[in-house]
XYZ file of C-alpha atoms in Angstrom:
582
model
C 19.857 -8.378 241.655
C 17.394 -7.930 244.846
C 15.205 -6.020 242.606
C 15.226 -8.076 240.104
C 14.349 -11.504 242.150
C 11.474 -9.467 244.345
C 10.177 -8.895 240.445
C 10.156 -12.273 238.935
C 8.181 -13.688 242.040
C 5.925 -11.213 241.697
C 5.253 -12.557 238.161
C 5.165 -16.002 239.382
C 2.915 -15.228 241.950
C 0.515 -13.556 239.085
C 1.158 -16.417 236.250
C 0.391 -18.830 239.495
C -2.760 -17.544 240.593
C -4.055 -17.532 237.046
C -2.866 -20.532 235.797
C -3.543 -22.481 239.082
C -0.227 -23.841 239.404
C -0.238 -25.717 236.016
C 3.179 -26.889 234.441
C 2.751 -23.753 231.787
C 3.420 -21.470 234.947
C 6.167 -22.667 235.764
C 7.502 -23.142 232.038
C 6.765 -19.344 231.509
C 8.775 -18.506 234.831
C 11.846 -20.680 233.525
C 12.101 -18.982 230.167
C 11.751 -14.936 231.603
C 14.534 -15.852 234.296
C 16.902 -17.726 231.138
C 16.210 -15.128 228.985
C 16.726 -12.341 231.274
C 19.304 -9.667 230.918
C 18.881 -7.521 233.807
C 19.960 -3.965 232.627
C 17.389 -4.063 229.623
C 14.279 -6.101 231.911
C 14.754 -2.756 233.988
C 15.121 -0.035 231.450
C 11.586 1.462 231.481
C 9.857 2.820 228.185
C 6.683 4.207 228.551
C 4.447 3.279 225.995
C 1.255 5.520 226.824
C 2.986 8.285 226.274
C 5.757 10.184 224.441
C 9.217 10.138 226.133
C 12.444 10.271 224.956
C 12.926 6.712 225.047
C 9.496 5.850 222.601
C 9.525 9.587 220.608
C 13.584 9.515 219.317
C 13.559 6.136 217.253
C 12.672 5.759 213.965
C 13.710 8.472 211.120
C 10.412 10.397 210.718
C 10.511 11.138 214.603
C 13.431 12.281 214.355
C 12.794 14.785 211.583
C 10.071 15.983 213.205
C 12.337 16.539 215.716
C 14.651 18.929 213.705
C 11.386 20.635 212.284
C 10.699 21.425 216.150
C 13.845 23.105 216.251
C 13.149 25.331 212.888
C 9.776 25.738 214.285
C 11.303 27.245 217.711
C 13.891 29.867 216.012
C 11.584 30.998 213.708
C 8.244 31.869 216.388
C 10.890 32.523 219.684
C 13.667 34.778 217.254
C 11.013 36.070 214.496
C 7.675 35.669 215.859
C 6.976 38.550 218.273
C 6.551 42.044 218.212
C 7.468 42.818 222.243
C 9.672 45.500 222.911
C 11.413 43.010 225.602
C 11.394 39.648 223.028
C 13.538 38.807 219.799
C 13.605 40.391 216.907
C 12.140 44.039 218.430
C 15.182 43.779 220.815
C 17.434 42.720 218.431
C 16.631 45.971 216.747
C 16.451 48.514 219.564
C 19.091 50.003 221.245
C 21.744 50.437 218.755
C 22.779 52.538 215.600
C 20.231 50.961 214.090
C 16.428 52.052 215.744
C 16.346 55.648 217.253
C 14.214 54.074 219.862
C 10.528 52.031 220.644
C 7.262 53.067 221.228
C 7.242 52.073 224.906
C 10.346 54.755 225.998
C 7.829 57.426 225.136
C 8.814 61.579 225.576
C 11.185 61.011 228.139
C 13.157 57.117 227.527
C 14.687 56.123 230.855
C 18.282 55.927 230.225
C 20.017 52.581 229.283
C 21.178 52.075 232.619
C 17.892 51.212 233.844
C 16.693 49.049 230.645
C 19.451 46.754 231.170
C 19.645 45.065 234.475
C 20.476 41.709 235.167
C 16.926 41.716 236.400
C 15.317 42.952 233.359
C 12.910 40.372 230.965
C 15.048 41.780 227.946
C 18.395 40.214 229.346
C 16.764 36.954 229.948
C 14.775 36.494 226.509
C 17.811 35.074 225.043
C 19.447 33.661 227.403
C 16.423 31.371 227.612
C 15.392 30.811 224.179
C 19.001 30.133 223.508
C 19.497 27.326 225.646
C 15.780 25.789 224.986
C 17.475 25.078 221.400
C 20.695 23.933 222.394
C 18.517 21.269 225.222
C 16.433 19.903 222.213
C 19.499 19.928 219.993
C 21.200 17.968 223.006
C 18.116 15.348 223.220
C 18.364 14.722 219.745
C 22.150 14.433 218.918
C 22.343 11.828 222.207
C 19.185 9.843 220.863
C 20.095 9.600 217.184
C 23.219 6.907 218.490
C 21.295 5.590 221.309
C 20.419 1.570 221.334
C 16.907 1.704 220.401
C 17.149 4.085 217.390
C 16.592 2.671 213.913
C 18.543 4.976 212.218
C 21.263 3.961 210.308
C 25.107 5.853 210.496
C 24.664 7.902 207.522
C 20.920 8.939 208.557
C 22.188 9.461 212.225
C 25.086 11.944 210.835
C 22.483 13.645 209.309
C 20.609 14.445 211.762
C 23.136 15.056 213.724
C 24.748 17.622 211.757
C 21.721 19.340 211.795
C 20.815 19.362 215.155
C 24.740 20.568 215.608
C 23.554 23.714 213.066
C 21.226 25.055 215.858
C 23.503 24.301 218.896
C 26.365 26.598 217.298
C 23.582 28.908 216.262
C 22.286 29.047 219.921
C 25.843 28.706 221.083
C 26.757 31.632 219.051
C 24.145 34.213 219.690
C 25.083 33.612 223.368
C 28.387 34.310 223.132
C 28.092 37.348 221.072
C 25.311 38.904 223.701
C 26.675 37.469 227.298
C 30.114 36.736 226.041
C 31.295 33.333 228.098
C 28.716 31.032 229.024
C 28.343 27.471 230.418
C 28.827 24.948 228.031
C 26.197 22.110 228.211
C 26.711 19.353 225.606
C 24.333 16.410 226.915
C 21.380 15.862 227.653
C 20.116 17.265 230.961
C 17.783 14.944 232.444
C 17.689 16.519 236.267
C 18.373 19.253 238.096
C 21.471 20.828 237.563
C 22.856 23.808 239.852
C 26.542 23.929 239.756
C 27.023 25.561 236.076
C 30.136 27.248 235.596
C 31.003 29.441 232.434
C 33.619 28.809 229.280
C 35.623 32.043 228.181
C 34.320 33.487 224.691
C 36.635 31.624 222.669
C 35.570 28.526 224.591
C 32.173 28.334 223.498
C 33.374 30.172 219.828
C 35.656 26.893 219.502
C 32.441 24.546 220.310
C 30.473 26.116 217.847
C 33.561 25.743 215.285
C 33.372 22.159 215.953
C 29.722 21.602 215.672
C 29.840 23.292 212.027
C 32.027 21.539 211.079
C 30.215 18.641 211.575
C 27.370 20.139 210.087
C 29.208 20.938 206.916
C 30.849 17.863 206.372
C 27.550 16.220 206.940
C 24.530 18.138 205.873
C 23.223 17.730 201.798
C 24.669 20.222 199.528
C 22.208 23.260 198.950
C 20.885 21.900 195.809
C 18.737 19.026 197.442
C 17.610 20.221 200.704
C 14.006 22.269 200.671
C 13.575 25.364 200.945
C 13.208 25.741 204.870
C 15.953 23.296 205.872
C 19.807 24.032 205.977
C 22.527 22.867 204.348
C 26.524 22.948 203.860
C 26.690 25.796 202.624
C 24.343 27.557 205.613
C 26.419 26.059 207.788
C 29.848 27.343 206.075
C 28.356 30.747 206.171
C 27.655 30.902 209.779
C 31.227 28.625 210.141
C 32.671 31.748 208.776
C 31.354 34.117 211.070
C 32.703 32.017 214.132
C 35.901 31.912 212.659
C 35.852 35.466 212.454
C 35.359 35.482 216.141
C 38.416 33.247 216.674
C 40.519 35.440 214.796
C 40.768 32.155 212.357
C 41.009 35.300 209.372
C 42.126 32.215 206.432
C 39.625 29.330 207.567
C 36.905 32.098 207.579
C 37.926 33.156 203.644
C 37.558 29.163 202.794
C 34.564 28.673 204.751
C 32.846 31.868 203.025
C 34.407 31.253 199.747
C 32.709 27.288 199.961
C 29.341 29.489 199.786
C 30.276 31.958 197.353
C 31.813 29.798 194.561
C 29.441 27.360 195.118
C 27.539 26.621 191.214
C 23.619 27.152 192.728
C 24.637 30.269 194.290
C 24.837 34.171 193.427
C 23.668 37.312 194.092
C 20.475 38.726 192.448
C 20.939 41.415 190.018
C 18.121 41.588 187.327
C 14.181 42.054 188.255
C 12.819 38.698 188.979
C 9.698 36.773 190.831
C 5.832 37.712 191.309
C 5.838 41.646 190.787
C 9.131 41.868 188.419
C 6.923 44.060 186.483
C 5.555 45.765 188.974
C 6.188 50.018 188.672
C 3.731 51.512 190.826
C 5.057 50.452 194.282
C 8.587 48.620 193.040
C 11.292 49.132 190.198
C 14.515 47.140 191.379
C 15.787 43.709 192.083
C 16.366 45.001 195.360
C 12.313 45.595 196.172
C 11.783 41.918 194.000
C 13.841 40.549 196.753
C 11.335 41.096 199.585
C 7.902 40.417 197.682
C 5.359 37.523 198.021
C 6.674 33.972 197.106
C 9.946 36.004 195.888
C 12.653 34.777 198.774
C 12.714 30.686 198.221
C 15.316 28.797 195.961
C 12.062 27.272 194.464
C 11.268 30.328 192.675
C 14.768 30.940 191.145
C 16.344 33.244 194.160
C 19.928 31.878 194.062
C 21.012 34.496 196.638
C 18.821 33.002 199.332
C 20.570 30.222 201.547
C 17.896 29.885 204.516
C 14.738 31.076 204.553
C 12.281 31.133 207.528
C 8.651 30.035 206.231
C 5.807 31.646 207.227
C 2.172 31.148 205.825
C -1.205 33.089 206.621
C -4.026 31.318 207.940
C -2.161 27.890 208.312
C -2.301 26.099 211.431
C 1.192 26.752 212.774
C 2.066 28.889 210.143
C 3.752 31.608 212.379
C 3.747 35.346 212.401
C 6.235 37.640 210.805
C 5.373 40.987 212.580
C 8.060 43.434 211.104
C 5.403 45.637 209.531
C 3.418 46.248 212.800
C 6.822 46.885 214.897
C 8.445 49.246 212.072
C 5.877 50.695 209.472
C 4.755 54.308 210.999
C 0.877 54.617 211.354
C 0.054 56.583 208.689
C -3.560 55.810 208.891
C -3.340 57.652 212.179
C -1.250 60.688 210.602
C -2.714 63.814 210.198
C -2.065 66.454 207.741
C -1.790 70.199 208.383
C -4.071 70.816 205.172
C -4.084 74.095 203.142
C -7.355 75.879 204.670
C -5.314 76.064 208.093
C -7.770 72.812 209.063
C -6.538 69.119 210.181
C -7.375 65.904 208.398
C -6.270 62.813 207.540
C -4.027 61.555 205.172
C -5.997 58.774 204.761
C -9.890 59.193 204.604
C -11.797 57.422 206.774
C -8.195 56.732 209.359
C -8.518 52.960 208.382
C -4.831 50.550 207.582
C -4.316 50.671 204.091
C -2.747 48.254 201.448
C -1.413 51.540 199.399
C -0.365 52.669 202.475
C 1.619 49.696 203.878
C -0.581 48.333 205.783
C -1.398 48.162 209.465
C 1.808 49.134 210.954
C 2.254 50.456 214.822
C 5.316 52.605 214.412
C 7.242 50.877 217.913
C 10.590 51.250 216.451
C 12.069 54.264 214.286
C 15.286 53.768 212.465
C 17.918 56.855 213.216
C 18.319 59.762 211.618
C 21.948 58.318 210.413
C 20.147 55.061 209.117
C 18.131 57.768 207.006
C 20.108 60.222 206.187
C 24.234 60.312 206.839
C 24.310 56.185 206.231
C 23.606 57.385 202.086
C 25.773 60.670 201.943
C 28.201 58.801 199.304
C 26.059 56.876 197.613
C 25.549 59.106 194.477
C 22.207 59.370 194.567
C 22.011 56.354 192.981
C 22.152 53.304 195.618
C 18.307 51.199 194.557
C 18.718 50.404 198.670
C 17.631 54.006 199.259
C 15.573 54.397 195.886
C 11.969 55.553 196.667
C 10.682 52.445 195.766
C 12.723 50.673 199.216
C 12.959 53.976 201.419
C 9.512 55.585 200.398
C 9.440 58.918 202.101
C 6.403 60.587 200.695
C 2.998 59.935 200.526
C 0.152 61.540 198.492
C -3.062 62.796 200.329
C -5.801 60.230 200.276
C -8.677 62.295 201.555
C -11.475 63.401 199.024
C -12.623 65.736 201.636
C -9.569 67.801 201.548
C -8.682 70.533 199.165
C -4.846 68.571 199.941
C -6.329 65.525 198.096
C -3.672 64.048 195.639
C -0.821 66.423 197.064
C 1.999 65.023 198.804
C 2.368 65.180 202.519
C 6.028 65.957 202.551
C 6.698 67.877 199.444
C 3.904 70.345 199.733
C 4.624 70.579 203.348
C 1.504 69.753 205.218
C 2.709 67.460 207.737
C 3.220 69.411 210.863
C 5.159 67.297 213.087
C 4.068 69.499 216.056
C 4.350 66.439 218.553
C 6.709 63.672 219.500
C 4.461 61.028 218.420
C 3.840 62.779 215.260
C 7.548 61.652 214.376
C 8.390 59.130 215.983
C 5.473 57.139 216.077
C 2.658 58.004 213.440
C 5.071 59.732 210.235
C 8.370 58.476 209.084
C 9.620 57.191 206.119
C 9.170 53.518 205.257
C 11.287 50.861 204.876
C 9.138 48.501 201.824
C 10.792 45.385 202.474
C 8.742 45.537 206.172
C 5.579 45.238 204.051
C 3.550 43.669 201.186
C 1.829 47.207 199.850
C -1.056 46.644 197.475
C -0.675 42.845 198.321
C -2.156 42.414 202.240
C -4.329 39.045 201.525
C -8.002 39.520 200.383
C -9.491 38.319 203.789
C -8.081 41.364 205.647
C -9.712 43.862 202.761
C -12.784 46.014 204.398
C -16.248 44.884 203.582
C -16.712 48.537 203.138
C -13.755 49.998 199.885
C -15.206 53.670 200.243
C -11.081 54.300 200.227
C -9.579 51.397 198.161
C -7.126 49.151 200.094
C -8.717 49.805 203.456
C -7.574 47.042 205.514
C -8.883 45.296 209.177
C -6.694 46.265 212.251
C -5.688 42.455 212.346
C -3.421 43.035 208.718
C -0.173 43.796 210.681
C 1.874 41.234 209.312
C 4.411 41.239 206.380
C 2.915 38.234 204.232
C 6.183 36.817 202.768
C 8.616 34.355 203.908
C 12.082 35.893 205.809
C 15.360 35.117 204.975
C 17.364 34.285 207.691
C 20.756 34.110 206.006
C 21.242 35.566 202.187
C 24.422 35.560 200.067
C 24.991 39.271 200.217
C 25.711 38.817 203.610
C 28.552 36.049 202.979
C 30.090 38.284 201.247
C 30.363 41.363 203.800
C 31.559 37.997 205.819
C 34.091 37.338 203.799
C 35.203 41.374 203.616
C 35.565 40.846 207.178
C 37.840 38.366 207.240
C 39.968 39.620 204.728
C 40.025 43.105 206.473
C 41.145 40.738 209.421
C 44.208 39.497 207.585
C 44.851 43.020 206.129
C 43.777 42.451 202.350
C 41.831 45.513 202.121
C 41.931 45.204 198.311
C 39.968 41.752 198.713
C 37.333 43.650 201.427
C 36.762 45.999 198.904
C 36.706 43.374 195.770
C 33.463 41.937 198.666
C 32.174 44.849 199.539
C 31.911 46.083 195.865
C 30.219 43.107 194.761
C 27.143 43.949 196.694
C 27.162 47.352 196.014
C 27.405 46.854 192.479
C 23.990 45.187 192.592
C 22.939 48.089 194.299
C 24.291 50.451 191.162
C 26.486 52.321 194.127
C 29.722 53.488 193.584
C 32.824 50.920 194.484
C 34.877 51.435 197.632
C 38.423 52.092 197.128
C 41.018 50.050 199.703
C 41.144 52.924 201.337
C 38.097 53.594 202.428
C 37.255 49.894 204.173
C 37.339 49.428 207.689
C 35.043 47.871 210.096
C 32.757 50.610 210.506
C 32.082 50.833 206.510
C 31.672 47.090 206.140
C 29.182 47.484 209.454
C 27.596 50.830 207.649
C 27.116 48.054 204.794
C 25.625 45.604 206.262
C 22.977 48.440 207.752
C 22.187 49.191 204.071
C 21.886 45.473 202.897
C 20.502 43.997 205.865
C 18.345 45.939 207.924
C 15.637 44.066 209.230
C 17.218 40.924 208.464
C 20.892 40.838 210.385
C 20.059 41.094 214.556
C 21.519 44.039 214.595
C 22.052 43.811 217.993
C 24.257 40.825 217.998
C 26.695 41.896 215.481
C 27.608 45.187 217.380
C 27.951 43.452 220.488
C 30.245 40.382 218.483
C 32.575 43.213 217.300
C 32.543 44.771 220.701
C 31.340 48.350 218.915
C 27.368 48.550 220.183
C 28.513 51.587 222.477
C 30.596 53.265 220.053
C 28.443 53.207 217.441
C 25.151 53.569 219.007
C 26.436 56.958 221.534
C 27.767 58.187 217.879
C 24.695 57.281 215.858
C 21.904 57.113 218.211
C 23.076 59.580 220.893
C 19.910 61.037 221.976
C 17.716 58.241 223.224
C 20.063 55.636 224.039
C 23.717 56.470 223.546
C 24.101 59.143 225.895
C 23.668 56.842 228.711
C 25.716 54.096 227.084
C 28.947 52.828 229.415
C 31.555 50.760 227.806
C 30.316 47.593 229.824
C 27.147 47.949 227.516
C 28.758 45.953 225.011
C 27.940 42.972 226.761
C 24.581 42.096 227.886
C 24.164 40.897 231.510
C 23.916 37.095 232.794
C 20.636 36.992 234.009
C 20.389 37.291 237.591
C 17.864 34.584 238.067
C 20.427 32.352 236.549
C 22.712 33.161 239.118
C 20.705 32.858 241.690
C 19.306 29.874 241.005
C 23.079 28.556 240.271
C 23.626 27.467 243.995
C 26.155 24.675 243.733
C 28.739 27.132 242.024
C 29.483 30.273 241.796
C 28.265 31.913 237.412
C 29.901 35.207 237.730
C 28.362 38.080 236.544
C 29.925 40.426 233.620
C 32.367 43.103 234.450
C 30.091 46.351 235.223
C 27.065 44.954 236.753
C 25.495 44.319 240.036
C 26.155 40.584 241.492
């Protein structure tokens, strides 16, 4: 009350001085003190600039607040293309990617990669938690005093901004294992964190989706980029999973599955259904320009990450420059004993998928062993969405219009040669014959010749499709020992594929993960579902043994805590995971 009474003669000494002691002076001064409520005269809201208190009030803030969440998965989860940032590390280091560009001849073991210390432990740790602080601002502000929005606008928003806290919540969990739980809104320092168990911050996420379910529009009204019940049911499921919650993970997958607006894609569709020179399959239709929304008739898509090409905030999708080989770099061994180029001229091509860089190259069981019993006839590993041949585009060679592989003139003499400049391509990385017309060469000498700057994949990404509900809902049956319904899953996707069913027999979690590396590479972080089953060091010392298995321990199925986090911790005492330094 001290304060408040050194204030209010303050005023009076400024209406005073102005007025010159007039009646109206002290007629102003009786009504502020009568009409005072001293919590809200002190509250302080900026108004010159944008604070919580003036920027989370009416409903369009708000929303823009949710886009800013959409906005930060998609550029801090899809949007680079560093070996030690999201989604290159999501990729690397498991059954998945023999290895990146930056391990070179001699990779240090994994030992060394993965130190508490190391930028790839932190990335998302960080990026994590910057999600789950925003979602925390705007869950708190959508029921605080001064927002306009009304209860069923607030639960909206709310159940959003609880989608991306379980999301964040969840990829944590599955990398680190327990973490600290933070649930308001952090508005100072804050050094005495402690962490949940696993199942602790498994059971938060739980909560928060179901929220999100109960709450968010049903996937028939929300646009393309924004989630819905049914996205949040899918990733409900997969949590579930986690808690060994085998029956509420069926329902919340089956919610998805049954749902009338949804289904898997199984007849050529979309902007190149007709398209035979570089595609033939719904599978290849499902990965092609303006192909992936809900918009354009794709019922198997449930979120989808937008990304546009010379928009202001548009993004960048960088999966072809990470994983397309440079073949416009590739030299052939040609048939007069001299060396060319594949390509003439060594320029990025459009025919030849485009500007890629080659850092990461899938295994040899990814290209080979994953497809042993798929009859030949899997369209996942046709050669329109594996291609592993390429004709000779060099007039100057007597090789011209041969094929590199088939008539044997690509020498391989040199590790880069293989696992950098020469490897077969996975299409749904790329937009071949489609890179946009600003990024063509003045100069078409070799048609398609593209500038070094056409490294992305032009296309929107899907960040959660209905094939992978299903291989969700597998799981959880295989968890409550129904292999007949796994298999009843599993066959449903690989009956789009034309591959032969799975009997009961045959399912276990390795084939539903060998699944999910057929139908979702480049899509799932691979990363994150090996260490969420604890089976990233099996699989990747059996699969990927030479590069980065055979220094795998079994503590690599968790990643570190950061050891900047612990250090800066100084109130209480985050303990490190079992295996690595304090």
């Amino acid at each position: 009350m001290k304060n408040l009474t050194i204030y209010i003669n303050r005023i009076y000494i400024m209406i005073s001085g102005n007025l010159k002691h007039s009646s109206l002076s002290y007629l102003l001064l009786a009504a502020l003190i009568m009409s005072c409520n001293e919590s809200d005269f002190l509250e302080e809201v900026p108004l010159d600039f944008y604070s919580p208190e003036n920027s989370y009030v009416s409903q369009e803030q708000f929303n823009a607040a949710i886009i800013g969440l959409h906005k930060d998965y998609r550029d801090n989860f899809w949007g680079s293309a560093n070996v030690n940032q999201s989604p290159q590390m999501m990729f690397s280091g498991t059954d998945m990617i023999m290895n990146d560009k930056d391990m070179g001849e001699n990779p240090p073991d994994y030992v060394s990669v993965l130190l508490p210390t190391s930028n790839r432990v932190k990335y998302v740790w960080v990026e994590a938690y910057g999600i789950i602080y925003n979602a925390n601002v705007i869950i708190a502000r959508a029921d605080a005093e001064n927002s306009q929005l009304s209860e069923a606008q607030s639960n909206l928003v709310k159940g959003e901004a609880m989608f991306f806290r379980a999301l964040g919540y969840n990829m944590l969990a599955n990398l680190y294992g327990g973490v600290p739980i933070v649930l308001e809104e952090t508005s100072s320092p804050k050094r005495d964190y402690v962490r949940a168990t696993r199942t602790q911050v498994y059971e938060q996420c739980a909560l928060d989706l179901e929220f999100a379910a109960t709450n968010l529009p049903d996937i028939s009204s929300v646009e393309d980029h924004r989630v819905s019940k049914e996205t949040a049911n899918h990733l409900l499921s997969q949590v579930y999973i986690s808690l060994e919650r085998w029956t509420d993970a069926i329902d919340a997958a089956t919610k998805v599955i049954d749902h009338s607006a949804t289904d898997l894609m199984t007849s050529r569709f979309g902007t190149r259904m007709n398209d035979t020179n570089f595609g033939g399959d719904v599978y290849w239709d499902l990965f092609r320009q303006g192909n992936q929304n809900r918009s354009a008739g794709n019922t198997e898509a449930l979120w989808v990450l937008q990304f546009e090409h010379q928009v202001t905030g548009g993004g960048d999708l960088l999966l072809e420059r990470m994983s397309v080989p440079r073949l416009w770099r590739t030299d052939i061994e040609d048939t007069d004993g001299e060396s060319r180029s594949l390509i003439a001229g060594g320029e990025p091509n459009t025919n030849y998928y485009g500007r890629g860089s080659g850092f990461l190259r899938p295994t040899s069981y990814f290209y080979n062993e994953l497809w042993d019993n798929d009859g030949g006839t899997d369209i996942r590993n046709s050669e329109f969405n594996i291609v592993r041949d390429f004709k000779v585009n060099n007039p100057d060679s007597p090789s011209h219009g041969l094929y590199a592989v088939a008539n044997n003139l690509i020498p391989l003499n040199t590790y880069t040669d293989s696992a950098r400049n020469f490897f077969p391509v996975v299409a749904k990385l790329s937009t071949p014959g489609l890179h946009p017309s600003d990024l063509w060469t003045a100069d078409q000498k070799v048609a398609g010749a593209l500038t070094s700057d056409a490294r992305r994949t032009y296309r929107d990404h899907y960040s959660i499709r209905l094939a992978e509900t299903y291989l969700l809902r597998a799981e959880a049956h295989l968890g409550n020992n129904n292999l007949g319904l796994a298999a009843d899953d599993i066959n449903e996707v690989r009956r789009r594929s034309n591959a032969p069913e799975v009997s009961d027999g045959e399912v276990n979690i390795d084939y539903i993960l060998d699944e999910r590396l057929r139908e979702l590479n480049y899509e799932e972080f691979r990363l994150l579902t090996l260490t969420r089953l604890g089976k990233l060091v099996q699989r990747t010392k059996a699969y990927n043994p030479i590069f980065v298995g055979n220094s795998m321990q079994d503590h690599h199925n968790l990643y570190p805590i950061p050891f900047s986090e612990i250090e800066a911790n100084t109130e209480a005492v985050l303990t490190q995971n079992i295996g690595y330094f304090e």
